Amino acid sequence: MNKLRIGIVGLGNMGMEHAKYLIENQVKNAQLTAVSDISLERLKQVAEQWGSDVQRFESYEALFKSGTVDAVMLCTPHYDHPRLAIEAFTCGLHVLVEKPAGVYTRQVKEMNEAAAASGKIYGIMYNQRTNPLYLKLRELISSGELGEIRRTNWIITNWYRSQAYYNSSRWRATWAGEGGGVLINQAPHQLDLWQWTTGLMPKRIRAFCAFGKDRDIEVENEVTAYVEYENGATGVFVTSTHETPGTNRFEITGDRGKIVIEDDKMTFWRLRQLEPEFNRDNTSAFAQPECWKFDIPVAASVTQHLEITRNWTEAILQGTPLLAPGEDGIKGLTLSNAMLLSTWTDNWVELPIDEDLFYDKLQEKIRLSTKAIR
Amino acid sequence: MNKLRIGIVGLGNMGMEHAKYLIENQVKNAQLTAVSDISLERLKQVAEQWGSDVQRFESYEALFKSGTVDAVMLCTPHYDHPRLAIEAFTCGLHVLVEKPAGVYTRQVKEMNEAAAASGKIYGIMYNQRTNPLYLKLRELISSGELGEIRRTNWIITNWYRSQAYYNSSRWRATWAGEGGGVLINQAPHQLDLWQWTTGLMPKRIRAFCAFGKDRDIEVENEVTAYVEYENGATGVFVTSTHETPGTNRFEITGDRGKIVIEDDKMTFWRLRQLEPEFNRDNTSAFAQPECWKFDIPVAASVTQHLEITRNWTEAILQGTPLLAPGEDGIKGLTLSNAMLLSTWTDNWVELPIDEDLFYDKLQEKIRLSTKAIR
């Protein structure tokens, strides 16, 4: 294959954004050849805009079976991602799925299994993985610069959404429509980066979600989670959508010091000696290891979504490694599901989570919802 | 009374520090007239240093009854504070107690009752209340500049203590000797300031303490606590003594924006309009209220302990209000006790806490301790 023929399913905000850079030929050796949407009006609009080079389909099934595409980008509402991906793999197509991977891990596990069985290239739109700040952080941690991790702390409260946002679509912020709030819609990037940069998934989680705080919605819009890792480290994750101006500050402490990412800058307080070595040898009651403060140089962030699509295209055409393999989507979703489950059961949640229990609880929320859209 | 005659009980680190500025006549209209300590050697040392102007006693009872003092500063180990204060009030003396007020709230409540019954002036050495940063924060919040508080978050992990520190005294970091770790020894200042600056005590707490983490001690040296307030606000408090370099960052979000104190600086992100008003009127999905960032000018911090002693002296001589009334000591201690109790019971703790349960659990820790000093 010299040129990848890409189809986009779902022409909402994200689908249109991806279409735009494909139409502009910003992804080398890739071409947008087909789109599908349930809105005939939307299809008519894009026909006027793009002409006949881009085939249009009223259903994703028709697109999948049309023979006009080698690969698809799935930009539908969250719940549909796994089902559509599984069908796409069955049709022999490569898949790039929007985040979140899905709403509950049971369906995402099935998607991952279908991907593995198909042998196709399977990516997820974790565009923040292209952010040089997090790439650098991951590199510093995996190379051992920070030593063994002791504590993580992410305050990510700059996802402000007013009531007008929630009123803008009926499916938003409902259990039936989205299956969650800030954890499923706004914070999935940070949930992914939290585990991807550190290489650590918690072993257990105790979380506290507030539902419809200062907003007329039924899902969670403020979350505080405490986690414990296998190596004894602990962590905190705080997110919300009702505060402004919010904070985006990620602090990681290790045996070799501390790294903080805030305001698009990375600072590394680096100990000259590993703390456990200092602690072993030191005899003075109030002494501390010598510490140097560094501003870590990081390239400016640029073309995030485009970079993921380019990387996925290259993975298909040339076999380069994926920056965001689709299989990774279940990790952030597991954290998200665990945080809701911990709140609902008012108790610890051990990982891997009881995915049937989560599914049942979610169905109950949908059943009891007064805002449900089915 | 023209000149206040002060006695100091306990000539450890803090007792000696207070003695020094009193001897140097840094507190107007106050004089150090007597000291007591159980160490004869220490008494001999200070006799050589200070001469006969300062009476010396081998027991606090003798000092209390000597007629040489009007007021006492209690600088003994934590457990003794309430008992000694109660005796001092009975002897008709004013009291300034070192922090923490005590180890468990039951005994501190008795101390507060004795103080009230005595009518004497009763202060606590919460010297950080003299820090202009926290005075300013308290003023901004109480005057309504920040609006209704939504979220508090204090990361106070810069209390690094190596094993050498813990090895320096046998009573340190034991249940019998100190009755706790970072919550009772290092973080009481921040526990006090957390509630004093915001004017908010939580209604319930869920906390996670680690005991003897990376150190050979039995008490807690890492704590993460999640709290909920009556008004719906939430908060997080993280402290530890095993990390370096630590963090001291206090963030408070309100209806009018956000204040952050870090690195001895205060920043106020102030909304031009209260967020609830903006949210009510706004019709644009992704709009946010206009926000201005201010660096709040704050005077440099200077004479903390000295300021508290001066203020207490003036309260006795001239009736000026106390900056740190002794009765307030129970608030921070309640937070501290609640955090341990939540960990021990692996459950929520509602405030006011079950103080008998806490007492029983603490006695159990002392009984089962392998490091106990009695």
XYZ file of C-alpha atoms in Angstrom:
748
model
C 0.000 0.000 0.000
C 1.419 3.378 -1.006
C -1.395 5.597 0.081
C -3.714 4.965 3.003
C -7.428 5.456 2.335
C -9.038 6.724 5.524
C -12.712 6.887 6.481
C -14.152 8.950 9.305
C -17.209 7.765 11.220
C -19.067 10.598 12.967
C -18.770 14.197 11.831
C -19.102 15.989 15.138
C -16.484 18.402 16.510
C -13.625 15.905 16.499
C -14.555 14.139 13.258
C -14.629 17.464 11.426
C -11.289 18.475 12.919
C -9.603 15.296 11.707
C -11.279 15.600 8.297
C -9.960 19.118 7.895
C -6.255 18.257 8.140
C -6.702 15.145 6.006
C -8.439 17.178 3.294
C -5.555 19.651 3.485
C -3.124 16.761 2.863
C -1.324 17.334 6.135
C -0.836 13.603 6.649
C 1.672 12.281 4.134
C 0.511 9.251 2.157
C -2.994 9.425 3.575
C -6.250 10.482 1.987
C -9.747 10.985 3.338
C -11.821 8.854 0.985
C -15.088 8.372 2.883
C -17.173 9.640 5.779
C -20.358 8.519 7.477
C -22.817 10.283 9.721
C -26.390 9.702 10.822
C -27.261 13.297 9.919
C -28.242 13.668 6.269
C -27.945 17.393 6.608
C -24.351 17.108 7.764
C -23.566 14.804 4.809
C -25.125 17.331 2.437
C -23.004 20.101 3.924
C -19.744 18.209 3.485
C -20.709 17.199 -0.057
C -20.908 20.885 -0.924
C -17.629 21.531 0.844
C -15.486 18.616 -0.298
C -17.107 17.525 -3.568
C -17.132 13.925 -4.830
C -13.583 12.951 -3.792
C -14.967 11.979 -0.417
C -17.618 9.240 -0.499
C -20.528 9.717 1.875
C -22.424 7.014 3.764
C -25.484 7.177 5.972
C -24.294 4.271 8.084
C -20.925 3.097 9.345
C -21.728 -0.449 8.143
C -22.061 0.792 4.590
C -18.769 2.665 4.888
C -16.946 -0.343 6.383
C -18.138 -2.625 3.560
C -17.762 -0.124 0.729
C -14.218 -1.052 -0.227
C -13.353 2.662 -0.291
C -11.212 2.648 2.868
C -8.281 0.745 4.398
C -8.613 2.339 7.827
C -11.171 4.208 9.902
C -11.181 6.902 12.554
C -14.067 6.440 14.998
C -15.433 9.754 16.230
C -18.888 8.771 17.446
C -20.218 9.188 21.009
C -18.222 7.196 23.577
C -20.567 4.250 24.029
C -20.285 3.253 20.365
C -16.489 3.088 20.139
C -16.005 -0.599 21.045
C -18.891 -1.935 18.976
C -17.835 -0.005 15.887
C -14.179 -0.876 16.316
C -15.003 -4.579 16.590
C -17.029 -4.391 13.374
C -14.250 -2.492 11.644
C -11.663 -5.118 12.596
C -14.038 -7.812 11.323
C -14.120 -5.929 8.001
C -10.317 -5.998 7.925
C -9.835 -2.307 8.635
C -7.222 -0.548 10.737
C -8.749 1.567 13.511
C -7.968 4.840 15.258
C -10.514 5.332 18.008
C -11.273 8.639 19.709
C -10.912 8.832 23.478
C -12.315 7.500 25.711
C -11.876 3.923 24.501
C -15.398 3.268 25.755
C -17.521 3.812 28.815
C -16.930 0.569 30.718
C -13.962 -1.772 30.634
C -15.901 -4.918 29.772
C -16.713 -3.620 26.293
C -13.221 -2.202 25.838
C -11.666 -5.545 26.700
C -13.717 -7.085 23.880
C -12.492 -4.364 21.545
C -8.880 -5.098 22.503
C -9.390 -8.815 21.904
C -10.934 -8.163 18.500
C -7.993 -5.905 17.627
C -5.479 -8.561 18.618
C -7.304 -11.242 16.650
C -7.454 -9.037 13.539
C -3.776 -8.181 13.442
C -4.730 -4.686 12.268
C -3.146 -1.455 13.488
C -5.151 -0.112 16.382
C -4.553 3.347 17.831
C -6.305 5.695 20.232
C -6.460 9.487 19.985
C -4.412 10.215 23.100
C -3.107 13.378 21.475
C -1.587 14.671 24.710
C 1.022 11.927 24.434
C 2.581 14.046 21.699
C 3.032 16.946 24.138
C 6.818 17.322 24.587
C 6.322 17.942 28.315
C 4.863 14.514 28.925
C 7.167 12.788 26.462
C 10.078 14.276 28.397
C 8.617 13.336 31.753
C 8.117 9.768 30.615
C 11.670 9.646 29.360
C 13.079 11.062 32.615
C 11.173 8.528 34.684
C 11.781 5.480 32.499
C 15.494 6.278 32.261
C 15.720 6.369 36.054
C 16.556 10.082 36.406
C 13.915 10.472 39.135
C 14.668 7.159 40.842
C 11.923 5.031 42.330
C 8.629 6.955 42.436
C 7.297 7.782 45.919
C 4.295 10.022 45.349
C 2.263 11.425 42.444
C -0.133 14.380 42.635
C -2.135 15.807 39.768
C -4.481 18.738 40.224
C -6.284 19.132 36.911
C -9.193 21.459 37.513
C -8.943 23.667 34.442
C -11.718 21.931 32.521
C -14.250 24.667 33.274
C -17.706 24.028 31.841
C -20.663 26.298 32.538
C -24.281 25.201 32.514
C -24.533 26.525 28.946
C -22.071 23.825 27.860
C -24.143 21.087 29.474
C -27.312 22.500 27.941
C -25.794 22.522 24.445
C -26.608 18.850 23.711
C -29.175 16.587 25.314
C -26.829 13.574 25.496
C -24.123 15.473 27.376
C -23.419 14.654 30.988
C -26.064 11.932 31.189
C -25.517 8.311 32.216
C -27.289 7.080 29.103
C -25.681 9.546 26.705
C -22.088 9.791 27.924
C -21.869 7.323 30.763
C -20.055 9.776 33.007
C -18.837 13.326 33.408
C -15.396 14.808 33.857
C -13.784 11.363 34.128
C -15.155 10.179 30.794
C -15.192 13.395 28.787
C -12.579 15.903 29.979
C -9.963 14.142 32.136
C -9.240 10.943 30.148
C -6.060 12.551 28.784
C -4.649 13.157 32.233
C -5.791 9.747 33.490
C -3.813 8.240 30.627
C -0.755 10.460 31.079
C -0.728 9.825 34.827
C -0.097 6.116 34.238
C 1.786 6.426 30.931
C 4.436 8.911 32.116
C 5.045 7.122 35.420
C 4.664 3.579 34.123
C 2.578 2.868 37.228
C -0.983 1.664 37.611
C -2.414 1.767 41.156
C -3.161 -1.457 42.981
C -6.096 0.114 44.797
C -8.132 3.324 44.694
C -10.360 5.245 47.103
C -12.202 8.034 45.335
C -14.776 10.680 46.102
C -16.947 11.943 43.250
C -19.491 14.747 43.494
C -22.391 14.525 41.057
C -23.975 17.640 39.588
C -22.116 20.014 41.890
C -23.206 23.606 41.186
C -24.606 22.359 37.862
C -27.898 20.830 36.773
C -26.412 17.514 35.585
C -26.482 13.967 36.934
C -22.881 12.823 36.378
C -19.658 13.504 38.302
C -18.100 16.958 37.878
C -15.659 16.903 40.794
C -13.380 14.040 41.760
C -10.694 13.478 44.367
C -8.952 10.114 44.200
C -6.305 8.608 46.443
C -4.305 5.695 45.049
C -1.729 3.215 46.289
C 0.843 1.600 44.020
C 2.498 -1.792 44.239
C 5.883 -0.272 45.160
C 4.446 1.547 48.181
C 4.069 4.909 46.434
C 0.819 6.842 46.854
C -0.941 9.387 44.683
C -3.718 11.931 44.476
C -5.747 12.989 41.429
C -8.113 15.960 41.689
C -10.264 17.094 38.789
C -13.358 19.224 38.310
C -15.269 21.210 35.711
C -16.960 23.826 37.903
C -13.905 25.817 39.042
C -12.276 28.728 37.298
C -9.501 29.540 36.848
C -8.464 25.948 37.353
C -5.072 24.429 37.972
C -3.022 21.970 35.924
C -0.141 20.907 38.134
C 1.482 17.479 38.092
C 4.028 16.710 40.807
C 6.024 13.491 41.010
C 8.412 12.705 43.851
C 11.067 10.048 43.616
C 14.195 8.844 45.354
C 16.184 11.335 43.276
C 14.023 14.427 43.886
C 10.903 16.013 42.491
C 9.507 17.020 39.119
C 6.676 19.511 38.719
C 4.886 20.310 35.468
C 2.836 23.491 35.697
C 2.102 26.368 33.324
C 3.699 24.410 30.446
C 7.024 24.323 32.278
C 8.931 21.450 33.805
C 11.070 21.880 36.910
C 13.305 19.162 38.304
C 14.652 19.444 41.857
C 17.421 16.865 41.611
C 19.220 15.373 44.596
C 22.942 14.819 44.187
C 22.581 11.568 46.062
C 19.653 9.134 46.166
C 17.583 9.864 49.261
C 17.761 6.291 50.621
C 21.579 6.431 50.435
C 21.667 9.800 52.171
C 19.255 8.542 54.816
C 21.400 5.457 55.422
C 24.661 7.392 55.842
C 23.578 10.676 57.421
C 24.142 11.187 61.165
C 22.945 14.780 61.607
C 19.374 15.178 62.916
C 18.190 17.981 60.639
C 20.381 17.469 57.556
C 18.968 17.038 54.046
C 20.568 15.823 50.829
C 21.970 18.510 48.561
C 19.477 19.490 45.886
C 19.829 21.384 42.606
C 16.903 23.015 40.853
C 16.764 22.710 37.042
C 14.411 24.144 34.465
C 14.164 21.267 32.004
C 14.147 22.498 28.395
C 11.107 21.242 26.525
C 10.133 21.941 22.905
C 6.941 23.884 22.290
C 3.849 21.785 21.757
C 2.299 21.914 18.304
C 0.194 19.581 16.216
C -1.291 17.152 18.694
C -4.189 15.392 16.943
C -2.408 15.552 13.622
C 0.680 13.922 15.147
C -1.308 10.932 16.379
C -2.936 10.475 12.972
C 0.460 10.737 11.261
C 1.969 8.226 13.666
C -0.907 5.780 13.136
C -0.639 6.183 9.365
C 3.103 5.484 9.487
C 2.488 2.473 11.698
C 0.176 1.072 9.029
C 2.350 1.928 6.019
C 5.832 1.484 7.455
C 5.459 -0.460 10.671
C 6.740 2.285 12.968
C 5.696 1.865 16.626
C 2.469 3.467 17.804
C 2.761 6.312 20.280
C -0.726 5.549 21.567
C -1.661 1.883 21.000
C -5.399 1.297 21.227
C -4.855 -1.368 23.899
C -3.700 1.377 26.267
C -7.165 2.944 26.308
C -8.347 0.480 28.909
C -5.839 1.761 31.461
C -7.201 5.268 31.844
C -10.740 3.911 31.603
C -9.981 1.460 34.405
C -8.917 4.381 36.597
C -12.056 6.287 35.676
C -14.373 3.314 36.290
C -12.609 2.554 39.577
C -13.129 6.120 40.803
C -16.856 5.984 40.120
C -17.151 2.498 41.599
C -15.298 3.530 44.762
C -17.732 6.406 45.217
C -20.797 4.281 44.493
C -19.714 1.539 46.893
C -18.194 4.058 49.347
C -15.208 1.751 49.626
C -11.808 0.779 48.269
C -11.611 -0.589 44.750
C -8.828 -3.059 44.002
C -7.426 -3.285 40.484
C -8.291 -4.989 38.213
C -11.804 -3.812 38.967
C -14.904 -5.974 39.154
C -16.080 -5.027 35.687
C -19.427 -6.777 35.963
C -20.208 -4.870 39.144
C -19.304 -1.607 37.424
C -21.481 -2.479 34.458
C -24.441 -3.326 36.694
C -24.083 -0.108 38.692
C -23.884 1.930 35.498
C -27.041 0.264 34.147
C -28.775 1.104 37.413
C -27.792 4.769 37.036
C -29.179 4.771 33.506
C -32.389 3.092 34.655
C -32.944 5.512 37.517
C -31.958 8.594 35.535
C -34.472 11.363 35.097
C -32.376 12.888 32.324
C -31.809 9.738 30.322
C -31.699 9.797 26.551
C -31.987 6.398 24.953
C 0.677 44.533 87.228
C 3.357 46.542 85.441
C 5.752 43.787 84.614
C 4.836 40.183 83.869
C 6.892 37.524 85.656
C 7.175 34.506 83.360
C 8.235 30.953 84.169
C 9.282 28.365 81.619
C 8.598 24.674 82.211
C 10.878 22.401 80.181
C 14.235 23.554 78.878
C 14.431 21.571 75.645
C 14.881 23.161 72.212
C 11.772 25.329 72.394
C 12.037 26.232 76.095
C 15.601 27.453 75.566
C 14.578 29.449 72.505
C 11.839 31.266 74.422
C 14.158 31.820 77.404
C 16.754 33.417 75.160
C 14.585 36.276 73.887
C 13.077 36.848 77.342
C 16.562 37.097 78.884
C 17.467 39.554 76.136
C 14.454 41.685 77.150
C 12.877 41.398 73.729
C 9.381 41.220 75.236
C 8.446 44.579 76.682
C 7.197 44.503 80.286
C 8.020 40.821 80.662
C 10.757 39.093 82.609
C 11.896 35.490 82.855
C 11.895 34.918 86.608
C 11.876 31.127 86.910
C 12.458 27.881 85.029
C 11.974 24.216 85.815
C 13.373 21.065 84.277
C 13.724 17.460 85.348
C 17.403 17.524 84.363
C 19.625 18.779 87.176
C 22.446 19.135 84.709
C 20.404 21.438 82.521
C 19.476 23.543 85.581
C 23.148 23.778 86.528
C 24.025 24.920 82.999
C 21.451 27.705 82.987
C 22.483 28.811 86.479
C 25.977 29.412 85.143
C 24.554 31.183 82.124
C 21.847 33.359 83.661
C 22.899 33.764 87.300
C 20.496 34.165 90.194
C 17.945 36.443 88.499
C 16.211 33.342 87.225
C 14.951 30.971 89.927
C 15.400 27.288 89.209
C 13.064 24.435 90.180
C 13.382 20.702 89.808
C 9.644 20.280 89.429
C 6.917 22.265 87.736
C 4.780 21.998 90.916
C 7.435 23.817 92.902
C 7.654 26.502 90.243
C 3.864 26.923 90.058
C 3.616 27.345 93.840
C 6.747 29.424 94.308
C 5.091 32.823 94.007
C 7.876 33.849 91.613
C 5.729 33.866 88.444
C 2.440 35.288 87.148
C 2.421 33.242 83.985
C 4.024 30.114 82.538
C 5.119 28.844 79.178
C 4.753 25.064 78.916
C 7.480 23.510 76.780
C 7.413 19.877 77.922
C 6.725 16.839 75.729
C 3.242 16.885 74.149
C 1.485 14.450 76.476
C 2.114 16.663 79.533
C 0.684 19.917 78.167
C -2.939 19.530 79.354
C -2.095 18.186 82.823
C 0.432 20.934 83.497
C -1.821 23.648 82.114
C -4.684 22.529 84.326
C -2.420 22.665 87.390
C -1.134 26.077 86.373
C -4.659 27.457 86.039
C -5.470 26.015 89.450
C -2.480 27.937 90.811
C -3.903 31.114 89.291
C -1.321 31.402 86.509
C -1.720 32.531 82.923
C -0.595 29.891 80.418
C 1.071 29.828 77.021
C 1.242 26.219 75.861
C 3.551 24.904 73.137
C 1.966 23.124 70.199
C 0.424 20.591 69.944
C -2.180 21.350 72.608
C -1.971 17.696 73.585
C -2.048 14.280 72.010
C -5.756 13.445 72.214
C -8.749 15.767 72.305
C -10.266 14.407 75.503
C -7.416 15.776 77.608
C -7.330 19.015 75.643
C -11.023 19.572 76.233
C -10.347 19.319 79.976
C -7.548 21.848 79.601
C -9.883 24.237 77.783
C -12.513 23.862 80.500
C -9.956 24.541 83.224
C -8.807 27.628 81.333
C -12.352 28.955 81.031
C -13.050 28.318 84.720
C -9.841 30.092 85.749
C -10.451 33.272 83.770
C -6.719 33.417 83.064
C -5.153 34.297 79.736
C -4.527 31.130 77.767
C -2.526 31.087 74.558
C -0.934 28.496 72.272
C 2.354 28.809 70.418
C 0.883 28.804 66.919
C 3.708 31.035 65.762
C 2.847 30.582 62.078
C -0.265 32.680 62.696
C 2.075 35.662 62.802
C 3.268 34.899 59.252
C 1.997 37.815 57.110
C 1.104 35.371 54.322
C -1.460 33.553 56.425
C -2.694 36.702 58.159
C -3.347 38.154 54.709
C -5.018 34.994 53.464
C -7.304 34.930 56.490
C -8.178 38.555 55.920
C -8.903 38.020 52.212
C -11.181 35.086 52.965
C -13.000 36.570 55.959
C -13.595 39.833 54.103
C -15.231 37.921 51.255
C -12.605 38.703 48.575
C -12.480 35.032 47.542
C -16.226 34.438 47.847
C -17.611 31.172 49.138
C -14.864 28.539 49.387
C -15.163 25.565 47.024
C -11.970 23.577 47.466
C -8.828 23.625 49.610
C -5.590 21.777 48.843
C -2.445 21.825 50.947
C 0.650 19.864 49.989
C 3.039 20.249 52.901
C 5.784 17.703 52.431
C 8.823 19.796 53.271
C 9.224 18.425 56.795
C 12.087 16.125 55.810
C 13.433 14.021 58.656
C 16.107 11.380 58.162
C 16.537 8.301 60.331
C 19.234 10.203 62.250
C 16.564 12.613 63.474
C 14.373 9.801 64.724
C 17.344 8.140 66.391
C 18.293 11.348 68.231
C 15.859 10.781 71.145
C 14.269 7.586 72.357
C 10.833 9.193 72.904
C 10.613 10.539 69.358
C 8.143 9.044 66.922
C 6.780 6.523 69.420
C 3.157 6.110 70.486
C 4.116 6.300 74.144
C 6.573 9.147 73.783
C 4.956 11.482 71.252
C 1.608 9.886 70.513
C 2.024 10.323 66.770
C 4.349 11.367 63.991
C 4.111 14.077 61.365
C 0.565 14.990 62.413
C 1.493 15.608 66.035
C 5.029 16.955 65.681
C 5.641 18.652 62.327
C 2.312 19.481 60.644
C 0.256 20.947 63.554
C 0.999 24.450 62.273
C -0.498 23.742 58.872
C -3.427 21.830 60.361
C -4.179 24.939 62.404
C -3.670 27.383 59.539
C -5.795 25.263 57.213
C -8.848 25.826 59.430
C -7.861 29.254 60.796
C -7.285 30.963 57.447
C -10.400 29.498 55.831
C -12.649 29.625 58.897
C -13.788 26.120 57.958
C -13.638 22.866 59.872
C -14.551 19.725 57.898
C -17.711 17.834 58.727
C -16.111 14.509 57.811
C -12.674 13.137 56.955
C -11.289 10.115 55.122
C -7.556 9.784 55.609
C -4.749 7.447 54.693
C -1.690 7.337 56.942
C 1.450 5.321 56.290
C 3.373 4.262 59.387
C 7.149 4.027 59.365
C 7.446 4.477 55.617
C 11.109 4.247 54.586
C 12.022 4.837 58.251
C 12.429 2.607 61.284
C 9.651 4.236 63.340
C 6.161 3.148 64.388
C 4.140 6.341 63.878
C 2.704 7.971 60.758
C 5.174 9.779 58.466
C 2.984 10.159 55.374
C -0.635 11.280 55.311
C -3.195 12.003 52.621
C -6.540 13.270 53.872
C -9.724 14.089 51.986
C -12.263 16.288 53.746
C -15.774 17.540 53.154
C -17.104 20.798 54.581
C -20.597 21.778 55.616
C -20.989 24.184 52.674
C -20.242 21.459 50.105
C -16.589 22.377 49.632
C -13.963 19.618 49.633
C -10.293 19.568 50.517
C -7.074 17.594 50.439
C -4.158 17.687 52.879
C -0.945 15.827 52.048
C 2.015 15.751 54.397
C 5.119 13.636 54.867
C 8.576 13.661 56.432
C 10.402 11.258 54.130
C 10.448 13.283 50.909
C 13.009 15.835 49.847
C 12.856 18.440 48.540
C 9.299 18.745 49.740
C 6.523 21.085 48.680
C 4.613 23.717 50.627
C 1.733 24.787 48.414
C -1.680 25.876 49.677
C -4.404 26.419 47.083
C -7.884 27.697 47.881
C -10.629 28.030 45.277
C -13.707 30.151 45.802
C -16.590 31.673 43.888
C -14.374 34.655 43.134
C -11.291 32.792 41.899
C -8.237 31.115 43.338
C -5.441 31.916 45.774
C -2.173 29.992 45.875
C 0.534 30.383 48.514
C 3.822 28.815 47.453
C 7.477 29.755 47.857
C 6.496 32.533 50.319
C 4.418 34.256 47.650
C 0.699 34.739 47.343
C -1.043 34.825 43.977
C -4.714 35.681 43.537
C -6.493 34.838 40.285
C -9.530 37.055 40.715
C -12.706 36.757 38.651
C -14.342 40.031 37.652
C -17.712 38.421 38.288
C -18.694 35.753 40.811
C -18.645 32.371 39.095
C -22.257 31.479 40.036
C -23.459 34.751 38.458
C -21.439 34.110 35.308
C -22.732 30.558 35.151
C -26.327 31.744 35.520
C -26.110 34.364 32.760
C -23.675 32.862 30.262
C -25.057 31.281 27.068
C -21.833 30.328 25.258
C -20.760 26.665 25.631
C -17.028 27.193 26.188
C -16.930 30.676 27.739
C -15.269 31.434 31.088
C -15.482 34.446 33.397
C -12.808 37.079 32.900
C -9.941 36.597 35.337
C -7.098 38.863 36.468
C -3.931 37.549 38.053
C -2.511 39.527 40.998
C 0.633 39.132 43.039
C -0.603 40.070 46.502
C 1.954 42.157 48.398
C 2.825 40.582 51.727
C 5.308 41.853 54.309
C 8.349 39.720 55.034
C 7.995 37.274 57.914
C 10.179 37.935 60.951
C 9.859 37.205 64.645
C 7.343 34.402 64.864
C 7.705 32.840 68.326
C 8.609 36.175 69.851
C 5.463 37.752 68.357
C 3.208 35.175 69.985
C 4.867 35.702 73.372
C 4.577 39.483 72.995
C 0.924 39.198 72.032
C 0.174 36.901 75.004
C 2.014 39.286 77.354
C 0.011 42.241 76.064
C -3.192 40.266 76.423
C -2.370 39.725 80.091
C -1.172 43.267 80.816
C -3.437 45.311 78.565
C -6.294 43.053 77.525
C -5.456 43.048 73.805
C -6.985 40.116 71.868
C -4.973 36.913 71.510
C -3.778 36.001 68.049
C -3.674 32.338 69.045
C -6.122 31.599 71.878
C -5.341 28.332 73.646
C -8.880 27.082 72.992
C -8.047 26.923 69.281
C -5.496 24.164 69.863
C -8.205 21.540 69.890
C -9.166 22.293 66.284
C -5.917 21.229 64.631
C -5.638 18.330 67.061
C -9.132 17.199 66.115
C -8.050 17.087 62.468
C -4.935 15.161 63.408
C -6.800 12.662 65.613
C -9.481 12.239 62.950
C -6.867 11.408 60.303
C -5.322 8.687 62.447
C -8.723 7.353 63.467
C -9.901 7.200 59.859
C -6.833 5.162 58.972
C -7.149 2.864 61.979
C -10.837 2.202 61.335
C -10.363 2.289 57.538
C -13.481 4.403 57.342
C -14.954 7.898 57.404
C -14.652 9.931 60.591
C -17.386 12.450 61.304
C -16.595 15.558 63.346
C -16.713 15.982 66.278
C -14.770 12.742 66.581
C -15.509 9.909 68.979
C -12.811 10.945 71.423
C -13.145 7.898 73.634
C -12.639 5.628 70.644
C -9.545 7.585 69.654
C -8.203 7.369 73.192
C -8.774 3.615 73.327
C -7.095 3.055 69.967
C -4.119 5.148 71.016
C -3.752 3.163 74.255
C -3.831 -0.015 72.207
C -0.988 1.291 70.012
C 1.024 2.115 73.114
C 0.321 -1.297 74.613
C 1.297 -3.176 71.468
C 4.322 -1.015 70.728
C 7.741 -2.638 70.573
C 9.400 0.761 70.803
C 7.435 2.089 73.750
C 9.027 4.317 76.335
C 6.951 4.684 79.454
